[in-house]
Short mmCIF file of N, CA and C in Angstrom, two decimals:
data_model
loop_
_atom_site.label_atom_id
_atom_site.label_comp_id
_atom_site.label_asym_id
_atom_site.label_seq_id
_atom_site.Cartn_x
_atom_site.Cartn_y
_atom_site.Cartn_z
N UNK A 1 0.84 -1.19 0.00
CA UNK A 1 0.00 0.00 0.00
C UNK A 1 0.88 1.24 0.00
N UNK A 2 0.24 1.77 -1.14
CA UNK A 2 1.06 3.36 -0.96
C UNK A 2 0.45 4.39 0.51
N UNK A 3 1.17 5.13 0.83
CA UNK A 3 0.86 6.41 1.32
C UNK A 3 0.23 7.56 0.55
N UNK A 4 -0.59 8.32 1.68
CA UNK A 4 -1.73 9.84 0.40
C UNK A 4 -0.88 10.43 1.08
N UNK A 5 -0.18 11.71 0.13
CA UNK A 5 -0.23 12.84 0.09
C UNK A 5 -0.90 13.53 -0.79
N UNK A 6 -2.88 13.23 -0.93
CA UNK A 6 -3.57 14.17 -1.89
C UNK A 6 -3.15 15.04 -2.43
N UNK A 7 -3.74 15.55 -3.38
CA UNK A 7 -3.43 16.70 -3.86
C UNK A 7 -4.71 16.95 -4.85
N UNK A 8 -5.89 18.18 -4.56
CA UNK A 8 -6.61 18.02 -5.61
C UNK A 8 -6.18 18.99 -7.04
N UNK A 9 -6.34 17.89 -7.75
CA UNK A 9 -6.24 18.24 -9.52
C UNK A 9 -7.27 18.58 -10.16
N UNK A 10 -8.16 18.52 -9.69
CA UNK A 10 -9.43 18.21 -10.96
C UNK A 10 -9.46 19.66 -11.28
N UNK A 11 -9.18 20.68 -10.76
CA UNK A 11 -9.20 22.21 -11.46
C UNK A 11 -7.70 22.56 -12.20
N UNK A 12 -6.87 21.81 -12.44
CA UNK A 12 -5.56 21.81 -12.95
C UNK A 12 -6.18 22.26 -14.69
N UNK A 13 -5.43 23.14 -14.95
CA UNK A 13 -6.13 23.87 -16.46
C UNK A 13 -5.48 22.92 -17.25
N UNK A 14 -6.07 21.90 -18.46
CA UNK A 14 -5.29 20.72 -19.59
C UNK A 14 -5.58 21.39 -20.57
N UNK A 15 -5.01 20.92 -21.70
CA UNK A 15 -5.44 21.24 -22.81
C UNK A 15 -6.87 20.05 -23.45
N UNK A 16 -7.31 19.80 -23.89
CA UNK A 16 -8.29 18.96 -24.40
C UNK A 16 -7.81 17.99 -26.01
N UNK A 17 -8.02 17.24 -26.59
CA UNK A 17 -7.23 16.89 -27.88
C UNK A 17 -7.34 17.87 -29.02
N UNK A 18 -8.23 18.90 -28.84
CA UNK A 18 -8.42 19.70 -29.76
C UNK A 18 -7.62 20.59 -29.56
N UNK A 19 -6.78 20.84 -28.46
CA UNK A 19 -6.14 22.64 -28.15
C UNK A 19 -6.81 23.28 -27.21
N UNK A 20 -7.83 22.61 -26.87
CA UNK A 20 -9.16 23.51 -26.57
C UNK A 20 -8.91 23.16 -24.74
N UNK A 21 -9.15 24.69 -23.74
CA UNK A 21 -8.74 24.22 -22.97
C UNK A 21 -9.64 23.66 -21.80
N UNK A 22 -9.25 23.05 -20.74
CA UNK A 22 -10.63 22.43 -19.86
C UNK A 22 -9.73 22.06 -18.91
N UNK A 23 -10.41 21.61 -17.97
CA UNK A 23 -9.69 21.29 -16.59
C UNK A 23 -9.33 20.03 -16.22
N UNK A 24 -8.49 19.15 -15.53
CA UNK A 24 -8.34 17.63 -15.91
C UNK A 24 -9.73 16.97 -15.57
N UNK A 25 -10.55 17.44 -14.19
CA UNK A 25 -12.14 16.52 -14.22
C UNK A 25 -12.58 16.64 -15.67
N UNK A 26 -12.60 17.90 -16.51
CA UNK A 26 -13.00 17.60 -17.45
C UNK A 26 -13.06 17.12 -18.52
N UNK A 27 -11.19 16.77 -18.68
CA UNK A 27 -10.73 16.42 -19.75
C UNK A 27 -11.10 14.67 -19.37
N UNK A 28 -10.95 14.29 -17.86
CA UNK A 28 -11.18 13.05 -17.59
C UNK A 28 -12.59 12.22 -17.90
N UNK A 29 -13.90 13.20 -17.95
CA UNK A 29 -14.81 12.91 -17.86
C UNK A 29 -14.97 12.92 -19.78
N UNK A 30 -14.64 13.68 -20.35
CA UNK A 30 -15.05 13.45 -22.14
C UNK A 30 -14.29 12.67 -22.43
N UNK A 31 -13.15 12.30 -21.90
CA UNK A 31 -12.02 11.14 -22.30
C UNK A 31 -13.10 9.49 -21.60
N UNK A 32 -14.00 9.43 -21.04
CA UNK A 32 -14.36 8.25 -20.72
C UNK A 32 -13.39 7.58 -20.12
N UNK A 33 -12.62 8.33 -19.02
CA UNK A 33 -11.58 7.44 -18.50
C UNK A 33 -12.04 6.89 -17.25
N UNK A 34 -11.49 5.79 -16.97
CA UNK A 34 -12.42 4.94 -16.06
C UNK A 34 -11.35 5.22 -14.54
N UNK A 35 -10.11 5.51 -14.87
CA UNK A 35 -9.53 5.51 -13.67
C UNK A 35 -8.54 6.61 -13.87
N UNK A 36 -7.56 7.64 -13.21
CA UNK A 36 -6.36 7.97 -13.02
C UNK A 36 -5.55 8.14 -11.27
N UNK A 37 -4.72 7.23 -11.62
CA UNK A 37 -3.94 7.50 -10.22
C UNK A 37 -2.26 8.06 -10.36
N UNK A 38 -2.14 8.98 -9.89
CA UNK A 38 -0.94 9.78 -9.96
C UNK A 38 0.06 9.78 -8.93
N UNK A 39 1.41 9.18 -8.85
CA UNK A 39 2.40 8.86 -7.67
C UNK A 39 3.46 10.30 -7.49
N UNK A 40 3.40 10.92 -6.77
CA UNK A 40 4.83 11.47 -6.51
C UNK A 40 5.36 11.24 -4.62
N UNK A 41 6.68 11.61 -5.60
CA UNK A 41 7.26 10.77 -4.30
C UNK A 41 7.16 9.51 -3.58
N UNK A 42 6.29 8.58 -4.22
CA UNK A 42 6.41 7.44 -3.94
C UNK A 42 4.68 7.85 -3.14
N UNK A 43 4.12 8.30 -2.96
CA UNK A 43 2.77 8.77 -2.13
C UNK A 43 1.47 8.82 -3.61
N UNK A 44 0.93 8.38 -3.39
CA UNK A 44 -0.62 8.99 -4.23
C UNK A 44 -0.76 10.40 -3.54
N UNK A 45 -0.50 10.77 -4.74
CA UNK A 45 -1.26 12.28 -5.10
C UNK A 45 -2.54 12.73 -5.82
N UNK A 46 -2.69 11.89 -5.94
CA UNK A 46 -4.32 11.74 -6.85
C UNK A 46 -5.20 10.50 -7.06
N UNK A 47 -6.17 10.68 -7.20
CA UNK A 47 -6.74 9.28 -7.21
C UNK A 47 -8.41 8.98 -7.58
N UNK A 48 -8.72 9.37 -8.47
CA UNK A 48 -10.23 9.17 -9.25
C UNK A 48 -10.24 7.75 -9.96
N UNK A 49 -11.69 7.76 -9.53
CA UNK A 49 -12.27 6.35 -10.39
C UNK A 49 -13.60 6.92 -11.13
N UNK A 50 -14.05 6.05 -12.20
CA UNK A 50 -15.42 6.27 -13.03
C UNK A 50 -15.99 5.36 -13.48
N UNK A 51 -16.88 5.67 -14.12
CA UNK A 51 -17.65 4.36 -14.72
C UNK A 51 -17.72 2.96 -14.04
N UNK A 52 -18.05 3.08 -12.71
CA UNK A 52 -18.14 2.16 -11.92
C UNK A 52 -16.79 0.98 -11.62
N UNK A 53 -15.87 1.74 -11.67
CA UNK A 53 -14.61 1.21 -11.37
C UNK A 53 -14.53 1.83 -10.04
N UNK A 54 -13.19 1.22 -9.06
CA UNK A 54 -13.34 1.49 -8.30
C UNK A 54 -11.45 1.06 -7.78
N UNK A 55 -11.22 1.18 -6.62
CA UNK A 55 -9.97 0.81 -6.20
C UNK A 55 -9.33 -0.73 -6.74
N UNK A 56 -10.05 -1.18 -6.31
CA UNK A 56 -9.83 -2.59 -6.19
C UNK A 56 -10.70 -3.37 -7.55
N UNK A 57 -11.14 -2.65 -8.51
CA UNK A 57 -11.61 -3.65 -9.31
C UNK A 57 -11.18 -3.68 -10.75
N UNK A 58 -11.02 -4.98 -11.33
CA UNK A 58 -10.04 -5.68 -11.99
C UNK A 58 -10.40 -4.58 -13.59
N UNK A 59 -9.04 -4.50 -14.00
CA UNK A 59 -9.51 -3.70 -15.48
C UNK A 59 -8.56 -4.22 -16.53
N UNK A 60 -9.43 -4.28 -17.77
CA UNK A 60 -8.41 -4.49 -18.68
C UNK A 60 -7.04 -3.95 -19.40
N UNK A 61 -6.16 -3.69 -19.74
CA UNK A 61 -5.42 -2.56 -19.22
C UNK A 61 -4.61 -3.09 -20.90
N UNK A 62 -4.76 -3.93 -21.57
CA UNK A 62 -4.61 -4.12 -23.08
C UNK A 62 -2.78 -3.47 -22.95
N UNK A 63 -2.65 -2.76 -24.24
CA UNK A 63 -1.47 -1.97 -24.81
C UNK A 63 -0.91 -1.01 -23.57
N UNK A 64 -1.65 -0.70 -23.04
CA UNK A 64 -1.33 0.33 -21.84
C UNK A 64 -0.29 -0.39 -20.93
N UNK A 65 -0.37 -1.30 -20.58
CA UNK A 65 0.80 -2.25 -20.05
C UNK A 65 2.21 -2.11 -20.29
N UNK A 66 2.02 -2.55 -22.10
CA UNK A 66 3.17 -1.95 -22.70
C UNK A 66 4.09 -0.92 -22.17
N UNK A 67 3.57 0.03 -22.24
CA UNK A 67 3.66 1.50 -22.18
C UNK A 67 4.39 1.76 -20.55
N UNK A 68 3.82 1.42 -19.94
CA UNK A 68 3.95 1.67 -17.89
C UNK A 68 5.12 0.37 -18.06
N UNK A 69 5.31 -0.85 -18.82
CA UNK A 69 6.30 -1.53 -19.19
C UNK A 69 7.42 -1.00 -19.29
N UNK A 70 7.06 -0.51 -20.37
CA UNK A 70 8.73 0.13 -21.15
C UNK A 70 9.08 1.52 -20.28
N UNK A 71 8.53 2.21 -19.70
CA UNK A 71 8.55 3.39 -18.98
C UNK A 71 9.44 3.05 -17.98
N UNK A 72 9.17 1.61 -16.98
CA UNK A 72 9.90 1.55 -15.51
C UNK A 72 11.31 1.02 -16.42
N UNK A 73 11.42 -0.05 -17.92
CA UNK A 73 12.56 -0.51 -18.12
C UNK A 73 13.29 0.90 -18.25
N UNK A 74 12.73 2.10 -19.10
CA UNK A 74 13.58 3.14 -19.10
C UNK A 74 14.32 3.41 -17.84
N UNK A 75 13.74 3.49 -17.25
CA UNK A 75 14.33 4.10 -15.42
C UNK A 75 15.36 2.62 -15.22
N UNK A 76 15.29 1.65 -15.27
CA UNK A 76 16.26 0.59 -15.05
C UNK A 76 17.41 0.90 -15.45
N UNK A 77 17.11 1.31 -16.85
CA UNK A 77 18.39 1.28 -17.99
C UNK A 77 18.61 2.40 -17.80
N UNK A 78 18.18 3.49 -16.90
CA UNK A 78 19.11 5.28 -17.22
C UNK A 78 19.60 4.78 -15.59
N UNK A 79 19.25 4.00 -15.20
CA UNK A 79 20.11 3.97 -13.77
C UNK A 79 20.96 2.78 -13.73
N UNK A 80 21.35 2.48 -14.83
CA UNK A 80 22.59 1.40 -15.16
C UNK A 80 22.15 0.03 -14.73
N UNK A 81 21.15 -0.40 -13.99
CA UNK A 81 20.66 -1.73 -13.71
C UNK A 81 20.11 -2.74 -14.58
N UNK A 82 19.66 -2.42 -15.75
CA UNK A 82 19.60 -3.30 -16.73
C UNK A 82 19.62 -3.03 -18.25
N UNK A 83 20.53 -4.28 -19.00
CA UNK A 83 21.59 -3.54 -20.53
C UNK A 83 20.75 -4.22 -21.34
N UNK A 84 20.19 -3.07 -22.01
CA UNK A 84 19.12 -3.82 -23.16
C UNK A 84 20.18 -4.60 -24.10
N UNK A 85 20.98 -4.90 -24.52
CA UNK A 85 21.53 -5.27 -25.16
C UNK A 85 21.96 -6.76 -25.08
N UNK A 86 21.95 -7.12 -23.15
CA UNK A 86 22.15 -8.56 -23.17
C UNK A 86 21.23 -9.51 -23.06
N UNK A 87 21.44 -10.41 -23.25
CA UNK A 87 20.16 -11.70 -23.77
C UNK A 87 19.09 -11.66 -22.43
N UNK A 88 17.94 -11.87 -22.65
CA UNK A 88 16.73 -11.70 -21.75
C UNK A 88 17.48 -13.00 -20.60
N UNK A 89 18.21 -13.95 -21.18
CA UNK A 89 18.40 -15.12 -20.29
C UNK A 89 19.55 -14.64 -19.62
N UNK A 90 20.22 -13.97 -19.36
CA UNK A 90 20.74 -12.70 -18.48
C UNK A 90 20.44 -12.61 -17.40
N UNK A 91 19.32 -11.85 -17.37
CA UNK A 91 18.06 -12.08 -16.41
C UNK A 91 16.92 -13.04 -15.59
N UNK A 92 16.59 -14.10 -16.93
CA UNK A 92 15.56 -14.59 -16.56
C UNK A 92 16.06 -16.46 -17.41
N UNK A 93 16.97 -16.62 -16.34
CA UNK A 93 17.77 -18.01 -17.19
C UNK A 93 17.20 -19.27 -17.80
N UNK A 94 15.55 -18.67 -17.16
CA UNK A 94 15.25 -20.15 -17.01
C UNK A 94 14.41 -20.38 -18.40
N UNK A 95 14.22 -19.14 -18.99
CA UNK A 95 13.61 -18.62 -20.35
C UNK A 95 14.94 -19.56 -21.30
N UNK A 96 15.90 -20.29 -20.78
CA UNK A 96 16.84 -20.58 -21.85
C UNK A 96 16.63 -21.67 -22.77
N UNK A 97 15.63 -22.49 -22.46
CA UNK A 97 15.26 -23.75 -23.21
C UNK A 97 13.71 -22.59 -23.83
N UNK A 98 13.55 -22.35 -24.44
CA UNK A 98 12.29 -21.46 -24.98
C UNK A 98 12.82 -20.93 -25.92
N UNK A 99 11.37 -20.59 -26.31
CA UNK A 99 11.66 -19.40 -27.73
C UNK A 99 12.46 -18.27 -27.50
N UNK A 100 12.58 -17.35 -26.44
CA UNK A 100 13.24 -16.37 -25.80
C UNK A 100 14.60 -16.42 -25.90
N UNK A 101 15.02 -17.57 -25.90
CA UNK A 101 16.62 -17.97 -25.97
C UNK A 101 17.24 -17.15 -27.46
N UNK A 102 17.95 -16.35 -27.12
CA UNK A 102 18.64 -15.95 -28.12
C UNK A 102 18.10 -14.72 -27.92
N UNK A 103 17.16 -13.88 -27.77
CA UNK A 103 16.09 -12.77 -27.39
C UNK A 103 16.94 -11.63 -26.61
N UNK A 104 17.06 -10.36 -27.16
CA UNK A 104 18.09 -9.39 -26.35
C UNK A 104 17.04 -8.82 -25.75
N UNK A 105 17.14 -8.13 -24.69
CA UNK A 105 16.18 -7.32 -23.79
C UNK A 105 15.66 -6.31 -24.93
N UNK A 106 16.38 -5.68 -25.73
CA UNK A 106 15.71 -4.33 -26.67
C UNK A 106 14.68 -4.99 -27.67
N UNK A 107 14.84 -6.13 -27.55
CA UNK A 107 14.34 -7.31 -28.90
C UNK A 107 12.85 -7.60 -28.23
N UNK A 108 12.76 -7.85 -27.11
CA UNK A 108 11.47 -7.42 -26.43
C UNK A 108 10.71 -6.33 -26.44
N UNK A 109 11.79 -5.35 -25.31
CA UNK A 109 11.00 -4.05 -25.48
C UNK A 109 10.45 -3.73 -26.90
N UNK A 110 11.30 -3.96 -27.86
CA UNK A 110 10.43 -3.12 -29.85
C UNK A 110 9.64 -4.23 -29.92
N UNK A 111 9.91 -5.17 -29.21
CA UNK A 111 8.20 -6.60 -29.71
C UNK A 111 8.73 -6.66 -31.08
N UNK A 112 10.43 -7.78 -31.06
CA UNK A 112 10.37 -7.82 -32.55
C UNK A 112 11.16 -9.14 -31.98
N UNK A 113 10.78 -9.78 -31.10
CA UNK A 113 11.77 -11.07 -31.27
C UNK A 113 11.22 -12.37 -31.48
N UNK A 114 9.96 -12.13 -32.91
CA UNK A 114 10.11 -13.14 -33.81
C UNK A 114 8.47 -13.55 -33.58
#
């Protein structure tokens, strides 16, 4: 469990996809977004749910994964802890009898290893 240090946003001025400007409740509410939770400092700073979502309930989260994926590997790799360049079995040895074998960490992240 994280720690709150709230912070309300929903009057934070966004832009909208048009240019057009609106406030994040609002940009959140025409976006049909079902959830946003925002970390600083390691604390929730924010924390809305919609469309009958809620803390704890299960969501599909598709391509978006990806994305919050490759984001924390960035932070790995700018803090020298892991070299896209060496084989995923590097890491994860046991991937060595598998398709993965031969597979460089960057060969993942671009989703091109085969």
């Amino acid at each position: 469990r994280f720690e709150r240090a709230e912070i309300d946003l929903d009057a934070l001025p966004v832009s909208d996809s048009t240019g057009a400007p609106t406030t994040l409740a609002g940009l959140l509410d025409e976006t049909y977004t079902d959830g946003l939770l925002v970390l600083k400092d390691g604390k929730i700073a924010y924390e809305r749910y919609f469309n009958g979502m809620a803390e704890r309930t299960l969501h599909l989260s598709q391509s978006m994964a990806k994305s919050v994926t490759a984001s924390v590997f960035g932070i790995l790799v700018g803090r020298g802890l892991i070299d896209p360049a060496r084989p995923v079995t590097a890491y994860l040895p046991e991937l060595g009898a598998t398709g993965w074998a031969g597979a460089s960490v960057q060969h993942v992240l671009d989703m091109t290893t085969g």
